[in-house]
C-alpha atoms as one frame of an Amber mdcrd trajectory, in Angstrom:
protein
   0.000   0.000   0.000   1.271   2.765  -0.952   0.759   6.936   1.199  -2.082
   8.548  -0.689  -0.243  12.044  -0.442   3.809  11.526  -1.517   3.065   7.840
  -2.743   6.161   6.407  -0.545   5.404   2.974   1.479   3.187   3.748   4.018
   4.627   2.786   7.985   2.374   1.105   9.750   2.492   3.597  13.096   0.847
   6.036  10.251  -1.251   4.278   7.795  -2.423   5.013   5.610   0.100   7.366
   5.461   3.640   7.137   5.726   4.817   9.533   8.204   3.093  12.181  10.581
   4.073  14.793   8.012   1.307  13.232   5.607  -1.490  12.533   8.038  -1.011
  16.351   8.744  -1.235  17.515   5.305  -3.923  15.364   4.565  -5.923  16.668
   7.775  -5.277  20.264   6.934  -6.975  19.306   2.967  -9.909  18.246   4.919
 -10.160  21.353   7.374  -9.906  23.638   4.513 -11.990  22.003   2.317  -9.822
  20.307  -0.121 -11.558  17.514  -0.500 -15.588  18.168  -1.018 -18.431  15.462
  -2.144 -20.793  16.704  -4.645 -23.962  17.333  -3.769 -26.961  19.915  -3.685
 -26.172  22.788  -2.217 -27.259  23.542   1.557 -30.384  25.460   2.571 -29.261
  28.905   3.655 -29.295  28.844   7.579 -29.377  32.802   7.708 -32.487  34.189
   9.057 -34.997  35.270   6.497 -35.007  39.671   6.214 -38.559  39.300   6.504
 -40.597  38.818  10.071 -42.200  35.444  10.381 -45.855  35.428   9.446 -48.015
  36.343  12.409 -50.336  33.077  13.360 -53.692  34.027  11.841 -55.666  32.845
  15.160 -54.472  36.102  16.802 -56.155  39.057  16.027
């Protein structure tokens, strides 16, 4: 098996990587968004500009 970063051997105190050095720079493609599945695209979770509609029950 082979380190899916530099392509060396991978050791077996890192694997699937080869050295500490990899796992790292693999982690830090994740946390900035390196890698990304497709997919639809999220709802927005900012709040709407308009107020929410008052319930009609209370006049």
């Amino acid at each position: 098996m082979t380190c899916p970063v530099c392509k060396k051997p991978t050791d077996p105190a890192y694997r699937p990587f080869c050295s500490r050095r990899c796992a790292d720079v693999d982690l830090g493609r994740w946390l900035t968004g390196g890698y990304a599945l497709p997919g639809d695209p999220a709802e927005s979770t900012e709040p709407d500009d308009e107020p929410p509609p008052s319930p009609s029950w209370r006049h």
